[in-house]
Amino acid sequence: MVRAAVADAVALAERLEGRTPAATLQMSPPVLVIPQLFEPDFCRRLIAYWNDHDKLADMVSTGDFRGGGQIAEASLKRRLDTPITDVELTRAIAERMQRRAGPMIGKAFKTVANHFETFKIGCYDAANAGGFGRHWDDTAPKAAHRKLAMSVNLNTGEYEGGELVFPEFGRIRYAPPSGTAVVFSCSLLHEALPVTRGRRFGLFGFFFDDQGAAQVRQWIEADGGRIQVEQAR
C-alpha cells in the first residue's frame, strides 16, 4: 500500500511538471519562492489582525535597540506596519515556517535560520504611493545578525504595482500569489515598487541563526534595550 501511494505521488508530480511551461532565464536573483506557505483563510486572518491593531508609519531600522531601534523615514518607506505581539498567531506562523519552508530554506541557503524577529503585517497604500525604496536589510550596525528576509503577499489581485525587485539582477518583478513567500539574503539590494491602485498587504520577517541570536542578546544586555527575538520550535 505504501509503495502504491509513493508511485501515485511520483506520477502526480510528473504530470504537474509536464503542465508547467518551460522558460529560459538570462538572469535571476538568488531568491527562493515558496508556494502556499499560508492558506487563504490564514492570509485573511493576518489582514484582520492588521485592521484591529495599532500601526507604525514608515518605520525603518536605525541599528540601535534603544528607543525602539526605529525611526520614521517616509522618503524611503511608505508603509503602515502592525507588529504581531499575539503569541498564538506568532506560533501559527512559526509552525508553518518550520513545516513548509524550513526544509527548502536549508537546501537553498545551507543555513538553519531558526530564530526570528517580531513578524510584521504591512500595508502599502496607493493613496500615498506606498512602497519601499532600494535598501539592504543588514547594513545597520546592529542588523548584521539578519541572514534571511521574507515577504509574503496576502491579497494579490486586489491591487496594482507593489512588485518586489532586485535591481542588481535586472528588471525581474516578483508578484507571487497570496500566501506565497519570497525568501532572500538580507545582503541583496531590493525594493518594493509603489502601489498604484488599492492596498497591498504583506507579512514580513527576518531570520537568523544561533550565532546571530547570541550576538543580539549581547547587544540587548549592553544597551538595556528591547527587541523581540523568538526561536522556531
Tab-separated table of C-alpha atoms in Angstrom:
chain	number	residue	atom	x	y	z
A	1	MET	CA	0.000	0.000	0.000
A	2	VAL	CA	2.799	2.406	0.886
A	3	ARG	CA	4.647	1.571	-2.322
A	4	ALA	CA	1.497	2.226	-4.371
A	5	ALA	CA	0.956	5.562	-2.641
A	6	VAL	CA	4.522	6.602	-3.385
A	7	ALA	CA	4.110	5.610	-7.022
A	8	ASP	CA	0.903	7.640	-7.251
A	9	ALA	CA	2.635	10.658	-5.745
A	10	VAL	CA	5.516	10.409	-8.206
A	11	ALA	CA	3.096	10.088	-11.111
A	12	LEU	CA	1.187	13.164	-9.944
A	13	ALA	CA	4.430	15.158	-9.632
A	14	GLU	CA	5.428	14.150	-13.160
A	15	ARG	CA	2.044	15.225	-14.549
A	16	LEU	CA	2.248	18.587	-12.787
A	17	GLU	CA	5.780	19.131	-14.075
A	18	GLY	CA	4.583	18.406	-17.589
A	19	ARG	CA	1.938	21.115	-17.318
A	20	THR	CA	4.472	23.748	-16.255
A	21	PRO	CA	5.726	25.739	-19.248
A	22	ALA	CA	9.477	25.768	-19.723
A	23	ALA	CA	11.277	29.114	-19.677
A	24	THR	CA	14.852	30.217	-20.201
A	25	LEU	CA	16.099	32.930	-17.835
A	26	GLN	CA	19.006	35.144	-18.809
A	27	MET	CA	19.480	36.444	-15.266
A	28	SER	CA	17.707	35.800	-11.996
A	29	PRO	CA	18.366	36.892	-8.398
A	30	PRO	CA	19.222	34.112	-5.927
A	31	VAL	CA	15.859	34.037	-4.187
A	32	LEU	CA	13.645	31.192	-3.013
A	33	VAL	CA	9.934	31.198	-3.841
A	34	ILE	CA	7.849	29.005	-1.527
A	35	PRO	CA	4.307	28.382	-2.831
A	36	GLN	CA	1.353	28.091	-0.441
A	37	LEU	CA	3.202	28.923	2.738
A	38	PHE	CA	-0.058	30.396	4.043
A	39	GLU	CA	-3.518	29.155	3.106
A	40	PRO	CA	-6.181	31.709	2.013
A	41	ASP	CA	-8.021	31.713	5.354
A	42	PHE	CA	-4.773	32.374	7.191
A	43	CYS	CA	-3.956	35.297	4.877
A	44	ARG	CA	-7.339	36.814	5.713
A	45	ARG	CA	-6.698	36.228	9.413
A	46	LEU	CA	-3.458	38.215	9.189
A	47	ILE	CA	-5.149	41.112	7.389
A	48	ALA	CA	-7.872	41.130	10.069
A	49	TYR	CA	-5.174	41.340	12.732
A	50	TRP	CA	-3.722	44.392	10.968
A	51	ASN	CA	-7.145	46.029	10.875
A	52	ASP	CA	-7.708	45.503	14.604
A	53	HIS	CA	-4.341	46.658	15.991
A	54	ASP	CA	-2.158	49.758	16.211
A	55	LYS	CA	0.018	50.769	13.258
A	56	LEU	CA	3.514	52.205	12.913
A	57	ALA	CA	4.049	54.501	9.944
A	58	ASP	CA	7.137	54.336	7.709
A	59	MET	CA	9.485	52.930	10.371
A	60	VAL	CA	12.961	51.748	9.364
A	61	SER	CA	15.714	50.222	11.477
A	62	THR	CA	18.332	52.524	12.988
A	63	GLY	CA	20.500	49.651	14.141
A	64	ASP	CA	20.181	50.796	17.759
A	65	PHE	CA	17.864	48.908	20.107
A	66	ARG	CA	17.436	51.915	22.391
A	67	GLY	CA	14.351	53.981	21.694
A	68	GLY	CA	12.794	51.030	19.899
A	69	GLY	CA	15.534	50.882	17.271
A	70	GLN	CA	13.400	52.544	14.599
A	71	ILE	CA	12.805	55.931	13.050
A	72	ALA	CA	10.159	57.206	10.626
A	73	GLU	CA	11.626	57.730	7.150
A	74	ALA	CA	8.807	58.408	4.678
A	75	SER	CA	11.281	59.413	1.970
A	76	LEU	CA	12.401	55.770	1.850
A	77	LYS	CA	9.470	53.738	3.142
A	78	ARG	CA	5.735	54.395	2.999
A	79	ARG	CA	4.060	51.506	4.805
A	80	LEU	CA	1.837	51.035	7.836
A	81	ASP	CA	3.111	48.143	9.959
A	82	THR	CA	1.477	46.186	12.742
A	83	PRO	CA	3.944	44.106	14.777
A	84	ILE	CA	2.465	40.745	15.741
A	85	THR	CA	2.508	40.534	19.532
A	86	ASP	CA	-0.093	37.778	19.812
A	87	VAL	CA	1.659	34.621	20.997
A	88	GLU	CA	-0.750	32.179	19.347
A	89	LEU	CA	-0.606	33.932	15.968
A	90	THR	CA	3.185	34.081	16.121
A	91	ARG	CA	3.276	30.371	16.901
A	92	ALA	CA	0.969	29.632	13.963
A	93	ILE	CA	3.319	31.488	11.605
A	94	ALA	CA	6.390	29.759	13.044
A	95	GLU	CA	4.777	26.328	12.703
A	96	ARG	CA	4.041	26.934	9.030
A	97	MET	CA	7.576	28.202	8.508
A	98	GLN	CA	9.090	25.162	10.167
A	99	ARG	CA	6.899	22.632	8.346
A	100	ARG	CA	6.599	24.163	4.887
A	101	ALA	CA	9.617	26.447	4.499
A	102	GLY	CA	12.365	25.175	6.797
A	103	PRO	CA	13.481	22.211	4.667
A	104	MET	CA	13.505	24.295	1.473
A	105	ILE	CA	15.473	27.095	3.142
A	106	GLY	CA	18.012	24.586	4.409
A	107	LYS	CA	18.548	23.172	0.920
A	108	ALA	CA	18.652	26.530	-0.874
A	109	PHE	CA	20.785	28.539	1.541
A	110	LYS	CA	22.634	25.829	3.514
A	111	THR	CA	21.738	27.517	6.765
A	112	VAL	CA	19.487	26.844	9.730
A	113	ALA	CA	17.554	30.081	10.258
A	114	ASN	CA	15.885	29.002	13.498
A	115	HIS	CA	15.437	32.436	15.119
A	116	PHE	CA	13.281	35.329	14.030
A	117	GLU	CA	12.451	38.903	14.903
A	118	THR	CA	8.887	40.014	15.539
A	119	PHE	CA	6.802	39.437	12.424
A	120	LYS	CA	5.093	42.472	10.906
A	121	ILE	CA	1.968	42.794	8.816
A	122	GLY	CA	2.386	45.762	6.497
A	123	CYS	CA	0.122	47.726	4.190
A	124	TYR	CA	1.318	49.643	1.123
A	125	ASP	CA	-1.434	52.071	0.079
A	126	ALA	CA	-1.814	53.620	-3.356
A	127	ALA	CA	-3.189	56.734	-1.634
A	128	ASN	CA	0.388	57.760	-0.808
A	129	ALA	CA	2.210	55.672	-3.438
A	130	GLY	CA	3.133	53.146	-0.761
A	131	GLY	CA	6.473	51.475	-1.408
A	132	PHE	CA	9.936	50.839	-0.008
A	133	GLY	CA	12.927	52.280	-1.844
A	134	ARG	CA	16.145	50.432	-2.603
A	135	HIS	CA	17.823	49.150	0.543
A	136	TRP	CA	19.619	46.289	2.275
A	137	ASP	CA	18.332	44.668	5.464
A	138	ASP	CA	21.628	44.001	7.241
A	139	THR	CA	23.734	47.143	6.851
A	140	ALA	CA	22.812	48.932	10.096
A	141	PRO	CA	25.413	48.129	12.791
A	142	LYS	CA	23.003	46.071	14.853
A	143	ALA	CA	21.167	44.442	11.988
A	144	ALA	CA	24.159	42.378	10.891
A	145	HIS	CA	22.714	39.297	12.613
A	146	ARG	CA	19.965	39.101	9.991
A	147	LYS	CA	20.556	36.357	7.453
A	148	LEU	CA	17.310	35.988	5.514
A	149	ALA	CA	14.326	38.203	4.791
A	150	MET	CA	10.848	37.032	3.902
A	151	SER	CA	7.992	38.749	2.090
A	152	VAL	CA	4.559	37.086	1.770
A	153	ASN	CA	1.778	38.695	-0.239
A	154	LEU	CA	-1.608	38.378	1.467
A	155	ASN	CA	-4.066	39.821	-1.066
A	156	THR	CA	-2.642	39.505	-4.574
A	157	GLY	CA	-5.130	40.618	-7.222
A	158	GLU	CA	-6.658	43.368	-5.098
A	159	TYR	CA	-4.063	45.983	-6.026
A	160	GLU	CA	-1.700	47.028	-8.797
A	161	GLY	CA	2.021	47.728	-8.557
A	162	GLY	CA	3.928	46.822	-5.404
A	163	GLU	CA	6.207	44.268	-7.058
A	164	LEU	CA	9.406	43.161	-5.354
A	165	VAL	CA	12.548	43.788	-7.416
A	166	PHE	CA	16.284	43.153	-7.054
A	167	PRO	CA	17.984	45.907	-9.121
A	168	GLU	CA	21.391	44.229	-9.209
A	169	PHE	CA	19.868	41.350	-11.189
A	170	GLY	CA	17.903	43.139	-13.859
A	171	ARG	CA	14.264	44.141	-14.100
A	172	ILE	CA	12.522	40.936	-12.992
A	173	ARG	CA	9.471	41.777	-10.873
A	174	TYR	CA	8.096	39.395	-8.253
A	175	ALA	CA	4.336	39.458	-7.691
A	176	PRO	CA	3.554	35.997	-6.292
A	177	PRO	CA	0.075	34.733	-5.421
A	178	SER	CA	-1.373	35.270	-1.971
A	179	GLY	CA	0.272	33.034	0.602
A	180	THR	CA	3.445	32.515	-1.425
A	181	ALA	CA	6.702	33.557	0.233
A	182	VAL	CA	9.790	35.101	-1.316
A	183	VAL	CA	12.866	34.429	0.837
A	184	PHE	CA	16.209	36.057	0.120
A	185	SER	CA	19.522	37.052	1.652
A	186	CYS	CA	19.436	40.275	3.661
A	187	SER	CA	22.587	41.284	1.756
A	188	LEU	CA	20.656	41.643	-1.527
A	189	LEU	CA	19.670	45.126	-2.637
A	190	HIS	CA	15.897	45.144	-3.096
A	191	GLU	CA	12.911	47.424	-3.496
A	192	ALA	CA	9.122	47.283	-3.181
A	193	LEU	CA	7.748	49.310	-6.091
A	194	PRO	CA	4.973	51.821	-5.360
A	195	VAL	CA	1.406	50.550	-5.275
A	196	THR	CA	-0.624	52.333	-7.952
A	197	ARG	CA	-4.116	51.039	-7.121
A	198	GLY	CA	-5.637	49.635	-3.949
A	199	ARG	CA	-3.711	48.371	-0.946
A	200	ARG	CA	-1.099	45.632	-0.816
A	201	PHE	CA	-0.931	43.647	2.420
A	202	GLY	CA	2.090	41.518	3.288
A	203	LEU	CA	3.717	39.553	6.090
A	204	PHE	CA	7.377	40.487	6.592
A	205	GLY	CA	10.072	38.868	8.729
A	206	PHE	CA	13.787	38.407	9.357
A	207	PHE	CA	15.553	35.158	10.273
A	208	PHE	CA	18.957	34.316	11.711
A	209	ASP	CA	20.949	31.507	13.309
A	210	ASP	CA	22.183	30.646	16.812
A	211	GLN	CA	25.291	32.773	16.409
A	212	GLY	CA	23.181	35.771	15.446
A	213	ALA	CA	20.858	35.178	18.398
A	214	ALA	CA	23.817	35.172	20.794
A	215	GLN	CA	25.018	38.465	19.321
A	216	VAL	CA	21.582	40.033	19.728
A	217	ARG	CA	21.451	39.023	23.391
A	218	GLN	CA	24.851	40.641	23.980
A	219	TRP	CA	23.653	43.872	22.384
A	220	ILE	CA	20.486	43.860	24.465
A	221	GLU	CA	22.427	43.359	27.692
A	222	ALA	CA	24.882	46.106	26.787
A	223	ASP	CA	22.264	48.667	25.720
A	224	GLY	CA	19.465	47.834	28.083
A	225	GLY	CA	17.225	47.907	25.032
A	226	ARG	CA	14.455	45.670	23.825
A	227	ILE	CA	13.896	43.647	20.694
A	228	GLN	CA	11.659	40.622	20.399
A	229	VAL	CA	13.565	37.585	19.206
A	230	GLU	CA	11.959	34.166	19.085
A	231	GLN	CA	13.192	30.677	18.344
A	232	ALA	CA	11.288	28.432	15.988
A	233	ARG	CA	10.233	25.203	17.674
